[in-house]
GROMACS .gro file of C-alpha atoms in nm:
model
  241
    1UNK     CA    1  -0.674   2.964  -1.308
    2UNK     CA    2  -0.353   2.847  -1.065
    3UNK     CA    3  -0.375   2.567  -0.935
    4UNK     CA    4  -0.577   2.187  -0.976
    5UNK     CA    5  -0.643   1.861  -0.878
    6UNK     CA    6  -0.801   1.562  -0.909
    7UNK     CA    7  -1.190   1.489  -0.709
    8UNK     CA    8  -1.457   1.282  -0.755
    9UNK     CA    9  -1.530   1.273  -1.122
   10UNK     CA   10  -1.385   1.590  -1.179
   11UNK     CA   11  -1.145   1.847  -1.117
   12UNK     CA   12  -1.095   2.089  -0.836
   13UNK     CA   13  -0.913   2.454  -0.989
   14UNK     CA   14  -0.856   2.770  -0.820
   15UNK     CA   15  -0.899   3.106  -0.998
   16UNK     CA   16  -0.852   3.393  -0.809
   17UNK     CA   17  -1.046   3.425  -0.588
   18UNK     CA   18  -1.252   3.122  -0.600
   19UNK     CA   19  -1.254   2.752  -0.582
   20UNK     CA   20  -1.435   2.594  -0.902
   21UNK     CA   21  -1.544   2.191  -0.957
   22UNK     CA   22  -1.493   2.082  -1.295
   23UNK     CA   23  -1.713   1.784  -1.495
   24UNK     CA   24  -1.859   1.647  -1.777
   25UNK     CA   25  -1.670   1.970  -1.917
   26UNK     CA   26  -1.954   2.261  -1.674
   27UNK     CA   27  -1.767   2.386  -1.419
   28UNK     CA   28  -1.954   2.467  -1.045
   29UNK     CA   29  -1.882   2.657  -0.814
   30UNK     CA   30  -1.753   2.504  -0.491
   31UNK     CA   31  -1.593   2.792  -0.312
   32UNK     CA   32  -1.573   3.235  -0.309
   33UNK     CA   33  -1.753   3.551  -0.224
   34UNK     CA   34  -2.120   3.428  -0.339
   35UNK     CA   35  -2.080   3.073  -0.176
   36UNK     CA   36  -1.995   2.994   0.162
   37UNK     CA   37  -1.820   3.168   0.438
   38UNK     CA   38  -1.475   3.293   0.568
   39UNK     CA   39  -1.212   3.509   0.502
   40UNK     CA   40  -1.250   3.569   0.136
   41UNK     CA   41  -0.969   3.447  -0.092
   42UNK     CA   42  -0.729   3.676  -0.284
   43UNK     CA   43  -0.489   3.482  -0.488
   44UNK     CA   44  -0.597   3.079  -0.379
   45UNK     CA   45  -0.260   2.890  -0.546
   46UNK     CA   46  -0.250   2.511  -0.511
   47UNK     CA   47  -0.515   2.289  -0.406
   48UNK     CA   48  -0.504   1.938  -0.246
   49UNK     CA   49  -0.723   1.712  -0.136
   50UNK     CA   50  -0.632   1.535   0.160
   51UNK     CA   51  -0.746   1.096   0.274
   52UNK     CA   52  -1.074   1.180   0.436
   53UNK     CA   53  -1.225   1.454   0.121
   54UNK     CA   54  -1.140   1.784   0.287
   55UNK     CA   55  -0.989   1.989   0.041
   56UNK     CA   56  -0.713   2.226   0.101
   57UNK     CA   57  -0.586   2.538  -0.047
   58UNK     CA   58  -0.327   2.784  -0.016
   59UNK     CA   59  -0.333   3.179  -0.082
   60UNK     CA   60  -0.037   3.299  -0.242
   61UNK     CA   61  -0.160   3.664  -0.126
   62UNK     CA   62  -0.288   3.616   0.231
   63UNK     CA   63  -0.009   3.328   0.357
   64UNK     CA   64  -0.253   3.111   0.421
   65UNK     CA   65  -0.332   2.754   0.446
   66UNK     CA   66  -0.725   2.731   0.431
   67UNK     CA   67  -0.989   2.436   0.448
   68UNK     CA   68  -1.249   2.417   0.218
   69UNK     CA   69  -1.562   2.225   0.287
   70UNK     CA   70  -1.717   2.079  -0.038
   71UNK     CA   71  -2.048   2.056   0.074
   72UNK     CA   72  -2.099   2.474   0.214
   73UNK     CA   73  -1.766   2.642   0.071
   74UNK     CA   74  -1.722   2.756   0.423
   75UNK     CA   75  -1.324   2.846   0.428
   76UNK     CA   76  -1.176   2.836   0.771
   77UNK     CA   77  -0.825   2.919   0.834
   78UNK     CA   78  -0.530   2.646   0.937
   79UNK     CA   79  -0.243   2.777   0.939
   80UNK     CA   80  -0.096   3.188   0.872
   81UNK     CA   81   0.045   3.450   1.092
   82UNK     CA   82  -0.185   3.395   1.340
   83UNK     CA   83  -0.286   3.031   1.342
   84UNK     CA   84  -0.096   2.791   1.466
   85UNK     CA   85   0.304   2.829   1.570
   86UNK     CA   86   0.586   2.839   1.397
   87UNK     CA   87   0.757   3.126   1.133
   88UNK     CA   88   0.461   3.252   0.880
   89UNK     CA   89   0.425   3.180   0.524
   90UNK     CA   90   0.539   3.462   0.350
   91UNK     CA   91   0.376   3.362   0.023
   92UNK     CA   92   0.266   2.996  -0.058
   93UNK     CA   93   0.275   2.830  -0.393
   94UNK     CA   94   0.147   2.482  -0.344
   95UNK     CA   95   0.060   2.246  -0.143
   96UNK     CA   96   0.057   1.786  -0.164
   97UNK     CA   97  -0.072   1.586   0.115
   98UNK     CA   98   0.131   1.273   0.299
   99UNK     CA   99  -0.069   0.934   0.320
  100UNK     CA  100  -0.050   1.032   0.755
  101UNK     CA  101  -0.188   1.417   0.714
  102UNK     CA  102   0.123   1.626   0.707
  103UNK     CA  103   0.044   1.912   0.498
  104UNK     CA  104   0.407   1.970   0.277
  105UNK     CA  105   0.397   2.371   0.143
  106UNK     CA  106   0.600   2.499  -0.092
  107UNK     CA  107   0.672   2.913   0.012
  108UNK     CA  108   0.802   3.048  -0.326
  109UNK     CA  109   0.864   3.401  -0.172
  110UNK     CA  110   1.080   3.275   0.137
  111UNK     CA  111   1.239   3.059  -0.031
  112UNK     CA  112   1.121   2.731   0.203
  113UNK     CA  113   0.969   2.360   0.209
  114UNK     CA  114   0.704   2.386   0.512
  115UNK     CA  115   0.516   2.096   0.720
  116UNK     CA  116   0.235   2.174   0.868
  117UNK     CA  117  -0.004   2.008   1.116
  118UNK     CA  118  -0.351   2.030   0.994
  119UNK     CA  119  -0.500   2.027   1.328
  120UNK     CA  120  -0.294   2.255   1.469
  121UNK     CA  121  -0.160   2.501   1.204
  122UNK     CA  122   0.159   2.467   1.316
  123UNK     CA  123   0.431   2.514   1.063
  124UNK     CA  124   0.758   2.349   1.041
  125UNK     CA  125   1.012   2.375   0.860
  126UNK     CA  126   1.157   2.130   0.643
  127UNK     CA  127   1.363   2.272   0.409
  128UNK     CA  128   1.602   2.620   0.324
  129UNK     CA  129   1.870   2.783   0.337
  130UNK     CA  130   1.945   2.718   0.662
  131UNK     CA  131   1.782   2.320   0.712
  132UNK     CA  132   1.943   2.108   0.431
  133UNK     CA  133   2.215   2.112   0.253
  134UNK     CA  134   2.200   2.088  -0.181
  135UNK     CA  135   2.133   2.367  -0.392
  136UNK     CA  136   1.978   2.660  -0.238
  137UNK     CA  137   1.624   2.701  -0.332
  138UNK     CA  138   1.532   3.041  -0.443
  139UNK     CA  139   1.162   3.021  -0.557
  140UNK     CA  140   0.995   2.690  -0.542
  141UNK     CA  141   0.668   2.617  -0.686
  142UNK     CA  142   0.573   2.308  -0.734
  143UNK     CA  143   0.571   1.997  -0.526
  144UNK     CA  144   0.471   1.598  -0.486
  145UNK     CA  145   0.523   1.340  -0.269
  146UNK     CA  146   0.731   1.014  -0.404
  147UNK     CA  147   0.600   0.666  -0.350
  148UNK     CA  148   0.882   0.641  -0.065
  149UNK     CA  149   0.809   1.007   0.146
  150UNK     CA  150   1.062   1.163  -0.047
  151UNK     CA  151   0.914   1.544  -0.175
  152UNK     CA  152   0.931   1.702  -0.524
  153UNK     CA  153   0.989   2.044  -0.576
  154UNK     CA  154   1.017   2.263  -0.909
  155UNK     CA  155   1.199   2.577  -0.876
  156UNK     CA  156   1.100   2.822  -1.154
  157UNK     CA  157   1.445   3.014  -1.018
  158UNK     CA  158   1.703   2.795  -1.025
  159UNK     CA  159   1.506   2.641  -1.288
  160UNK     CA  160   1.537   2.277  -1.225
  161UNK     CA  161   1.324   2.001  -1.047
  162UNK     CA  162   1.434   1.869  -0.693
  163UNK     CA  163   1.426   1.596  -0.440
  164UNK     CA  164   1.378   1.709  -0.077
  165UNK     CA  165   1.425   1.511   0.198
  166UNK     CA  166   1.157   1.571   0.435
  167UNK     CA  167   1.353   1.432   0.737
  168UNK     CA  168   1.663   1.631   0.666
  169UNK     CA  169   1.624   1.887   0.421
  170UNK     CA  170   1.855   1.777   0.208
  171UNK     CA  171   1.783   1.857  -0.181
  172UNK     CA  172   1.917   1.721  -0.452
  173UNK     CA  173   1.899   1.786  -0.812
  174UNK     CA  174   1.713   1.593  -1.004
  175UNK     CA  175   1.677   1.756  -1.327
  176UNK     CA  176   1.857   2.124  -1.431
  177UNK     CA  177   2.089   2.272  -1.647
  178UNK     CA  178   2.346   2.034  -1.547
  179UNK     CA  179   2.134   1.800  -1.470
  180UNK     CA  180   1.950   1.570  -1.748
  181UNK     CA  181   1.946   1.576  -2.152
  182UNK     CA  182   1.661   1.731  -2.392
  183UNK     CA  183   1.463   2.098  -2.371
  184UNK     CA  184   1.608   2.261  -2.061
  185UNK     CA  185   1.335   2.379  -1.796
  186UNK     CA  186   1.200   2.755  -1.839
  187UNK     CA  187   0.968   2.809  -1.549
  188UNK     CA  188   0.854   2.508  -1.416
  189UNK     CA  189   0.575   2.451  -1.214
  190UNK     CA  190   0.279   2.188  -1.113
  191UNK     CA  191   0.422   1.835  -1.071
  192UNK     CA  192   0.346   1.479  -1.108
  193UNK     CA  193   0.501   1.161  -1.037
  194UNK     CA  194   0.433   0.955  -1.226
  195UNK     CA  195   0.486   0.637  -1.016
  196UNK     CA  196   0.701   0.433  -1.283
  197UNK     CA  197   1.007   0.628  -1.247
  198UNK     CA  198   0.898   0.947  -1.394
  199UNK     CA  199   0.745   1.291  -1.312
  200UNK     CA  200   0.545   1.546  -1.567
  201UNK     CA  201   0.651   1.909  -1.489
  202UNK     CA  202   0.505   2.196  -1.681
  203UNK     CA  203   0.671   2.456  -1.763
  204UNK     CA  204   0.489   2.817  -1.876
  205UNK     CA  205   0.797   3.010  -2.021
  206UNK     CA  206   0.886   2.655  -2.291
  207UNK     CA  207   0.442   2.633  -2.274
  208UNK     CA  208   0.402   2.289  -2.310
  209UNK     CA  209   0.494   1.896  -2.058
  210UNK     CA  210   0.812   1.787  -2.012
  211UNK     CA  211   0.841   1.444  -1.904
  212UNK     CA  212   1.153   1.385  -1.686
  213UNK     CA  213   1.336   1.063  -1.552
  214UNK     CA  214   1.361   1.076  -1.243
  215UNK     CA  215   1.672   0.884  -1.209
  216UNK     CA  216   1.878   1.029  -1.516
  217UNK     CA  217   1.733   1.392  -1.506
  218UNK     CA  218   1.685   1.420  -1.890
  219UNK     CA  219   1.352   1.587  -2.046
  220UNK     CA  220   1.119   1.493  -2.306
  221UNK     CA  221   0.827   1.692  -2.394
  222UNK     CA  222   0.470   1.502  -2.307
  223UNK     CA  223   0.308   1.762  -2.478
  224UNK     CA  224   0.401   2.053  -2.646
  225UNK     CA  225   0.439   2.281  -2.936
  226UNK     CA  226   0.509   1.970  -3.204
  227UNK     CA  227   0.424   1.698  -2.986
  228UNK     CA  228  -0.006   1.590  -2.911
  229UNK     CA  229  -0.291   1.743  -3.090
  230UNK     CA  230  -0.529   2.031  -2.987
  231UNK     CA  231  -0.552   2.379  -2.857
  232UNK     CA  232  -0.171   2.531  -2.754
  233UNK     CA  233  -0.060   2.602  -2.413
  234UNK     CA  234  -0.053   2.917  -2.324
  235UNK     CA  235   0.119   2.929  -1.980
  236UNK     CA  236   0.072   2.607  -1.800
  237UNK     CA  237   0.077   2.659  -1.439
  238UNK     CA  238  -0.028   2.349  -1.218
  239UNK     CA  239  -0.084   1.932  -1.331
  240UNK     CA  240  -0.318   1.642  -1.210
  241UNK     CA  241  -0.275   1.272  -1.327
   0.00000   0.00000   0.00000
């Protein structure tokens, strides 16, 4: 599995070429070549649910943003090199949906963050090497939206957690090698805002979940080796609260 998000009384999970709903310890197929019409997923990555209940998935390999009908599993391309205007995705990794319906997409291969109009599919670069100031993005992965609308973005190449201003594109280092104390990040992936001044970030190379203070950048292990009981993480990629 790659992406995960809350949905109804359970979770939605992407698993390469399919989307599953998990509830009560059981998985139900939502969309795949065996359920629903539309193009096949190659690498379904990030997944999110809009305020109106629509499911959106980014396909890393095909460079697409896809809407999935939860009732039928039908897949509709919302934005791609042939749908919508603007620079195309190179390798979209994750997405987050604002209250106004704007879909923010991290492009790991393109070292960018995009804003996508869900109706037209038009893509606008929010932040990249030519847009905004601050540390340059290298491998943006996870993305979450703070209460004030700012974007939290993980970058596995730096490695760090960054804050991106969606208006200016400016990037600020929140936590990384030179910012914050605690165990170092190695390959941060999925991120969620805790709503209490912290964020939770999973790291595939330091298998576990970090809690990061968004003011100081300090990092503590929320769950991982030596913290918490249960089966150990192998290479966690995403997180949902």
